[in-house]
Tab-separated table of C-alpha atoms in Angstrom:
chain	number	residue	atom	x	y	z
A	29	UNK	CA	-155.680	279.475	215.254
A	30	UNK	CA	-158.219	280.228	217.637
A	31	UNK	CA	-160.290	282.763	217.799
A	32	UNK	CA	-159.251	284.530	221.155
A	33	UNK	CA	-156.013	284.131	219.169
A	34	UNK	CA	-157.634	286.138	216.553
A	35	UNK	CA	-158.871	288.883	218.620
A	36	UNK	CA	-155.978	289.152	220.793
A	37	UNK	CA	-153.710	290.182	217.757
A	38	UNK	CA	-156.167	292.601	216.524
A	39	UNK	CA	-156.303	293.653	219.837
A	40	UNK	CA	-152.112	294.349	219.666
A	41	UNK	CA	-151.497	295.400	216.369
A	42	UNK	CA	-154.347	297.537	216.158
A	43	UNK	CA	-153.170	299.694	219.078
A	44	UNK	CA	-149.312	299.569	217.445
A	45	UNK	CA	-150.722	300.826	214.063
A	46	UNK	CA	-152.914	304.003	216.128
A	47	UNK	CA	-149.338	304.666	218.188
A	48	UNK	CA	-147.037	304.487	215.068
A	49	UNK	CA	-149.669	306.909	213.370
A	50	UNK	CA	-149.571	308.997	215.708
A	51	UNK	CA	-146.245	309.703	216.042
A	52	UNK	CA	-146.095	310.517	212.225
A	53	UNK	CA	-149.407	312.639	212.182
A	54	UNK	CA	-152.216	312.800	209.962
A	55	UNK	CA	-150.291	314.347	206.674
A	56	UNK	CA	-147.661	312.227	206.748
A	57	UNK	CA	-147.163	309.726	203.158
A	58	UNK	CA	-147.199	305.908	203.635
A	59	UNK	CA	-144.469	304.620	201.690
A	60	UNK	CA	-146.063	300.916	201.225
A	61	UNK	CA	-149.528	302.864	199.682
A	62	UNK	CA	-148.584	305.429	197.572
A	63	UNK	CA	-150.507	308.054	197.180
A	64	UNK	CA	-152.166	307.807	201.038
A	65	UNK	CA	-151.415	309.469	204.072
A	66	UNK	CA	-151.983	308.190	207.726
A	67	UNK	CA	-155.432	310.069	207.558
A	68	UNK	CA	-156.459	307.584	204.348
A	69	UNK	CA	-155.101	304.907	206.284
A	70	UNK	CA	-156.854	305.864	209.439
A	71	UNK	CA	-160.275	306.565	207.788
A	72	UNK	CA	-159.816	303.150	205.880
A	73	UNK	CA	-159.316	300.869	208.477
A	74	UNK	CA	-161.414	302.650	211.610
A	75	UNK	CA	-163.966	302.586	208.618
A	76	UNK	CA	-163.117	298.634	207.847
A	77	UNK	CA	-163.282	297.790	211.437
A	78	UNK	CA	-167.046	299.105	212.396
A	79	UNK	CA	-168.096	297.432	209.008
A	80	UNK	CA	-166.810	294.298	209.893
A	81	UNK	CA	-167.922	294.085	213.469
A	82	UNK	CA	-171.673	295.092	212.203
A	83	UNK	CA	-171.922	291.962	211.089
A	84	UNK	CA	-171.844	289.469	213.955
A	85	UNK	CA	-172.944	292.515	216.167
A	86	UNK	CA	-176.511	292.384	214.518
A	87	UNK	CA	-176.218	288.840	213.321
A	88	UNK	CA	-177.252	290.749	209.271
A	89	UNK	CA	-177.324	288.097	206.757
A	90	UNK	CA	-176.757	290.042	203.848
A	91	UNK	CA	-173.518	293.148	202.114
A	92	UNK	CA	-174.347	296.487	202.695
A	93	UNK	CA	-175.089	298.516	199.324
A	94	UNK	CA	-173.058	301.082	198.506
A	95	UNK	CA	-174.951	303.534	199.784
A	96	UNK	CA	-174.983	301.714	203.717
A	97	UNK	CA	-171.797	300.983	203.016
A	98	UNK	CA	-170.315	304.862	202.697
A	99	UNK	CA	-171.973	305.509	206.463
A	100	UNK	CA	-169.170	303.596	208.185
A	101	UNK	CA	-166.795	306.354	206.505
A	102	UNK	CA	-167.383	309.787	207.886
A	103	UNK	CA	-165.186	312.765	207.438
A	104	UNK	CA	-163.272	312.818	210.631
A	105	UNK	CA	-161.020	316.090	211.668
A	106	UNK	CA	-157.149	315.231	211.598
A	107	UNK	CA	-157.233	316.284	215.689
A	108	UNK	CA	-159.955	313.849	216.718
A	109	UNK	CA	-158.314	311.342	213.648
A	110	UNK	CA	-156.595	308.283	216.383
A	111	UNK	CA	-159.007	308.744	218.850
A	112	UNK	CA	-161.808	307.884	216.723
A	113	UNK	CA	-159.583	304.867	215.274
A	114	UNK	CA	-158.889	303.371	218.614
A	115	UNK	CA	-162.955	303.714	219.443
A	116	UNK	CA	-163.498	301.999	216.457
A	117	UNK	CA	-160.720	299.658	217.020
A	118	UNK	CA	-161.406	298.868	220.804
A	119	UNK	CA	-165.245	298.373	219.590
A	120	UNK	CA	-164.409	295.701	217.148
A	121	UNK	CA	-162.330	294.019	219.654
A	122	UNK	CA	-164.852	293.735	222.168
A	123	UNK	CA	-167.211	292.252	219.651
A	124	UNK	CA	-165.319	290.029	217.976
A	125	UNK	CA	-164.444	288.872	221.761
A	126	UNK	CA	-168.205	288.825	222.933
A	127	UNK	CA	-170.176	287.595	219.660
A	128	UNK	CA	-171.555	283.583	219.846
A	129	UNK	CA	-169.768	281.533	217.153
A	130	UNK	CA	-172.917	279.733	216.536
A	131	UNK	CA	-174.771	283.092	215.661
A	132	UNK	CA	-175.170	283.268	211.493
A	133	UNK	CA	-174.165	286.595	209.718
A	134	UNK	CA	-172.745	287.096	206.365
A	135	UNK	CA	-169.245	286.887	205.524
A	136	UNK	CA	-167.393	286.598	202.436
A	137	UNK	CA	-164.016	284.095	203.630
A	138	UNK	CA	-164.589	280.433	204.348
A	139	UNK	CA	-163.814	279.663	207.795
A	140	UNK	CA	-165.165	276.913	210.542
A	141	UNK	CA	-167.987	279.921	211.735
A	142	UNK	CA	-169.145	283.669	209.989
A	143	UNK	CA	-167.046	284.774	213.680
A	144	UNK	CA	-164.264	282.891	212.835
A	145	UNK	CA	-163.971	284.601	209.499
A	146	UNK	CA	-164.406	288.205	211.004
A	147	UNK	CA	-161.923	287.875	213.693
A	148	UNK	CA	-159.104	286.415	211.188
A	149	UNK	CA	-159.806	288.732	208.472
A	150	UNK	CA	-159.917	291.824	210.818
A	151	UNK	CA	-156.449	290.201	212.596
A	152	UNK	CA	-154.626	289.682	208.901
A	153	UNK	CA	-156.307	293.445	207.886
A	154	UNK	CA	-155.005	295.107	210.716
A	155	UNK	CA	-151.634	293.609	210.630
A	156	UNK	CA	-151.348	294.514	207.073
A	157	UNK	CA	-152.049	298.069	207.821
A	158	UNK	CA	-149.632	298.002	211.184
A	159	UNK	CA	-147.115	297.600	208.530
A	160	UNK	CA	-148.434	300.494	206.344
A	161	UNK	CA	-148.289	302.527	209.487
A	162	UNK	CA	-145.041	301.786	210.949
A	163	UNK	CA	-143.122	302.640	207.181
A	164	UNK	CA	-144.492	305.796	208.094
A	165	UNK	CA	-141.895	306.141	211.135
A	166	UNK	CA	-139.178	303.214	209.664
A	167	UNK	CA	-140.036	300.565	211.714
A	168	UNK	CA	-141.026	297.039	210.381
A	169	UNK	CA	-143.649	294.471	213.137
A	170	UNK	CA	-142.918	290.869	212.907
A	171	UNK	CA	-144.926	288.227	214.177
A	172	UNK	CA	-144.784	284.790	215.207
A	173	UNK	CA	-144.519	281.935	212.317
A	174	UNK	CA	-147.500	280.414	212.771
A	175	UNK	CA	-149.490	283.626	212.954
A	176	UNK	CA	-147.472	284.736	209.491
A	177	UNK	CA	-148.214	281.183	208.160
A	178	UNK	CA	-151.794	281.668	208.964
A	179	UNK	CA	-152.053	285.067	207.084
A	180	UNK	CA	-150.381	283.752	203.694
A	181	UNK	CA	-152.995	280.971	204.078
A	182	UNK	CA	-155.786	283.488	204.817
A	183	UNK	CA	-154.302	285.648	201.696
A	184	UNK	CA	-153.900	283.298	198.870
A	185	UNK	CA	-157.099	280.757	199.909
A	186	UNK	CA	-159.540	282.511	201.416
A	187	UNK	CA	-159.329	286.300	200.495
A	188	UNK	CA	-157.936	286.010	197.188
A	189	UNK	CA	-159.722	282.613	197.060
A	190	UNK	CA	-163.112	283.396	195.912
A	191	UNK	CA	-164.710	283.386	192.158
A	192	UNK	CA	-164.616	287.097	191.867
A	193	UNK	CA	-160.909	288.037	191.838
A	194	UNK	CA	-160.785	287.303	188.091
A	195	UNK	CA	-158.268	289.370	187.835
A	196	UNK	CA	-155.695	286.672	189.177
A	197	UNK	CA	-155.341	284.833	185.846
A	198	UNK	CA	-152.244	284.260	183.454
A	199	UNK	CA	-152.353	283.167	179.850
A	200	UNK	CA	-150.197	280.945	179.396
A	201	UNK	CA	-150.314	279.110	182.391
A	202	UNK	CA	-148.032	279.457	185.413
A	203	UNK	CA	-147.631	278.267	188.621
A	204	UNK	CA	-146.024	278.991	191.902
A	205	UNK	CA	-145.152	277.192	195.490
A	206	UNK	CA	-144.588	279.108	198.368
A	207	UNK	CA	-142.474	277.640	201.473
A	208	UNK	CA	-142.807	278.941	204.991
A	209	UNK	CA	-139.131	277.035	206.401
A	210	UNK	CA	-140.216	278.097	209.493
A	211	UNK	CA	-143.413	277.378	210.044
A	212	UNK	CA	-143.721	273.371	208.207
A	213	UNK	CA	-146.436	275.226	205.426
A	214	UNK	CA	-146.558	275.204	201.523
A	215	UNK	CA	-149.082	276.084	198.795
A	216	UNK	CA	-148.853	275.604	195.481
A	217	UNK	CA	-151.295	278.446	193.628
A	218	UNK	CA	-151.191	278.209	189.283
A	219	UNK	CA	-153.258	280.680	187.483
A	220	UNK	CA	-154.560	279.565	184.186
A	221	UNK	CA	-156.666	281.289	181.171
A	222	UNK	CA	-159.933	280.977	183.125
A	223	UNK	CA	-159.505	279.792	186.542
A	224	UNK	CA	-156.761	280.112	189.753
A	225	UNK	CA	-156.670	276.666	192.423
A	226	UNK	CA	-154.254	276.722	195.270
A	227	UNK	CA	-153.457	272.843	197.003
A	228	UNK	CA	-151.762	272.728	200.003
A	229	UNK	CA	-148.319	271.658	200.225
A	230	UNK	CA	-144.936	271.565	197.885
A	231	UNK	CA	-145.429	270.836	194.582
A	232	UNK	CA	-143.391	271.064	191.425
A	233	UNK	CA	-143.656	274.504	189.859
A	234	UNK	CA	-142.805	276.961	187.769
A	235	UNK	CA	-140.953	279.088	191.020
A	236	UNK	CA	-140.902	277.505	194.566
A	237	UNK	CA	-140.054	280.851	196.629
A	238	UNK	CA	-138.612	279.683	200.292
A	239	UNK	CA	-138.029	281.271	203.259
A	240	UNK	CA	-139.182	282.829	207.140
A	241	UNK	CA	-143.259	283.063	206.856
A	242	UNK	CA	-143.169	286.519	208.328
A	243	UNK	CA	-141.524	288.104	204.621
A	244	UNK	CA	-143.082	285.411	202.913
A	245	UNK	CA	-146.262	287.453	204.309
A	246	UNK	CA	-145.021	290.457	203.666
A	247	UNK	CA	-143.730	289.659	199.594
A	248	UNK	CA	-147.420	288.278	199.310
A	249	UNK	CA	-149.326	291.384	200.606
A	250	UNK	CA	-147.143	293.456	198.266
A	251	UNK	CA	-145.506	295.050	201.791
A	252	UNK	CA	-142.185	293.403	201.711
A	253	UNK	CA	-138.976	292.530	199.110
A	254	UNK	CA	-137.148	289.194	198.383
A	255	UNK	CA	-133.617	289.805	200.209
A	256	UNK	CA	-134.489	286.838	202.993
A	257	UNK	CA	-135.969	284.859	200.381
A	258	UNK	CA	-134.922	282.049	197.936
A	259	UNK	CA	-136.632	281.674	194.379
A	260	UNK	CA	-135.665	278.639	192.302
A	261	UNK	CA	-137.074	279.146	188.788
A	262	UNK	CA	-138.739	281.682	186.525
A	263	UNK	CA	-139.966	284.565	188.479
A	264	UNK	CA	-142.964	285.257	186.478
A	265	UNK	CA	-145.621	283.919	188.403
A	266	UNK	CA	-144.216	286.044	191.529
A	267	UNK	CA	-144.041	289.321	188.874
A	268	UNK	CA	-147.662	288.225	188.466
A	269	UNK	CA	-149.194	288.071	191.137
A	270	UNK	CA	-147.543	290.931	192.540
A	271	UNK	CA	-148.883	293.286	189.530
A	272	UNK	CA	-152.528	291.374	189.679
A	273	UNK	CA	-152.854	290.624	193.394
A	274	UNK	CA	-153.751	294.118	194.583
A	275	UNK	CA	-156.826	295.359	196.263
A	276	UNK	CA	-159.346	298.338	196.106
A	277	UNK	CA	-161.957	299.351	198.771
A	278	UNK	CA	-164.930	300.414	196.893
């Protein structure tokens, strides 16, 4: 995907996640996170949003410390609460649709340019989080294949690709191929003792699971069950990475 692709599905689902949230109000629980309400969600991702975009906004080279880190998270009042989200929403968007592809910052998922990684990680983030935000009121977003495709790609290669998610390791080994029907994708991910690799394409595993990319997506992010899905095989690389493949913003 491109990344005016990118952008233009922040752009979308970031303004269906601040409607859906608003309708439900600031106390109300997210089913898919338990223990948040649409204020945690709210903070998190308006938060999320003006980190990210700092980068290629200043073209900074370098994480924030902790310390930096905390001053993209102010307390905000529950009445102000989606107004300040779509700011910091609408802010990223413009940046992400204005920054130079060429300009260097840091980033943290392979991609062809540090922009290219901002504006698919923000897209996949916020489309996550649409999801969080729409259990809130019982509705369920679905995208197109490719853009599903794309995110279980951007999930299982590039954010839960990198050396420091140790946790994603099974002794004994196991593997696991997952099939987008819809969308002509596969990856084959095992986890070993000491190391994960994921290989593109269908390979013989320990579980294939099958099906539309869109709950494939959804199983993978830990937002969605297996009704429209096929698994052929022992299920205890999906029981895996569903207990290990979960993320904390610290």
């Amino acid at each position: 995907m491109e990344i005016a692709e990118y952008v233009a599905s922040l752009d979308r689902d970031g303004n269906a996640l601040a409607a859906a949230a608003e309708r439900a109000g600031p106390d109300a629980e997210v089913p898919t996170c338990p223990g948040w309400r649409v204020r945690d969600l709210l903070l998190h991702l308006g938060g999320v949003h003006s980190w990210a975009a700092s980068f290629p906004a200043t073209a900074r080279t370098e994480p924030y410390t902790a310390e930096e880190e905390a001053t993209f998270f102010p307390r905000v009042d529950d009445a102000d609460l989606v107004g300040w989200y779509r700011a910091r929403h609408a802010d990223a968007v413009r940046t992400f649709a204005a920054a130079d592809p060429a300009r260097p910052c840091w980033s943290f998922v392979p991609a062809p340019s540090p922009l290219a990684s901002w504006a698919r990680r923000q897209a996949h983030e916020t489309a996550i989080h649409r999801v969080d935000a729409e259990s809130t009121v019982g509705s369920r977003p679905t995208w197109s294949p490719g853009f599903a495709a794309d995110g279980v790609d951007e999930l299982i290669c590039g954010f839960f690709g990198g050396p420091g998610r140790r946790k994603l390791r099974a002794d004994p080994p196991t593997s696991m191929t997952v099939v987008a029907d819809d969308a002509d994708a596969a990856w084959h991910i095992r986890l070993e003792p000491e190391r994960r690799f994921v290989v593109p394409g269908r390979e013989p595993a320990d579980l294939t699971v099958s099906g539309p990319a869109n709950d494939l997506y959804l199983l993978l992010w830990n937002r969605g069950g297996e009704a429209a899905l096929v698994l052929d095989g022992d299920r205890r690389p999906l029981d895996l990475w569903r207990q290990l493949a979960t993320v904390r913003w610290s």
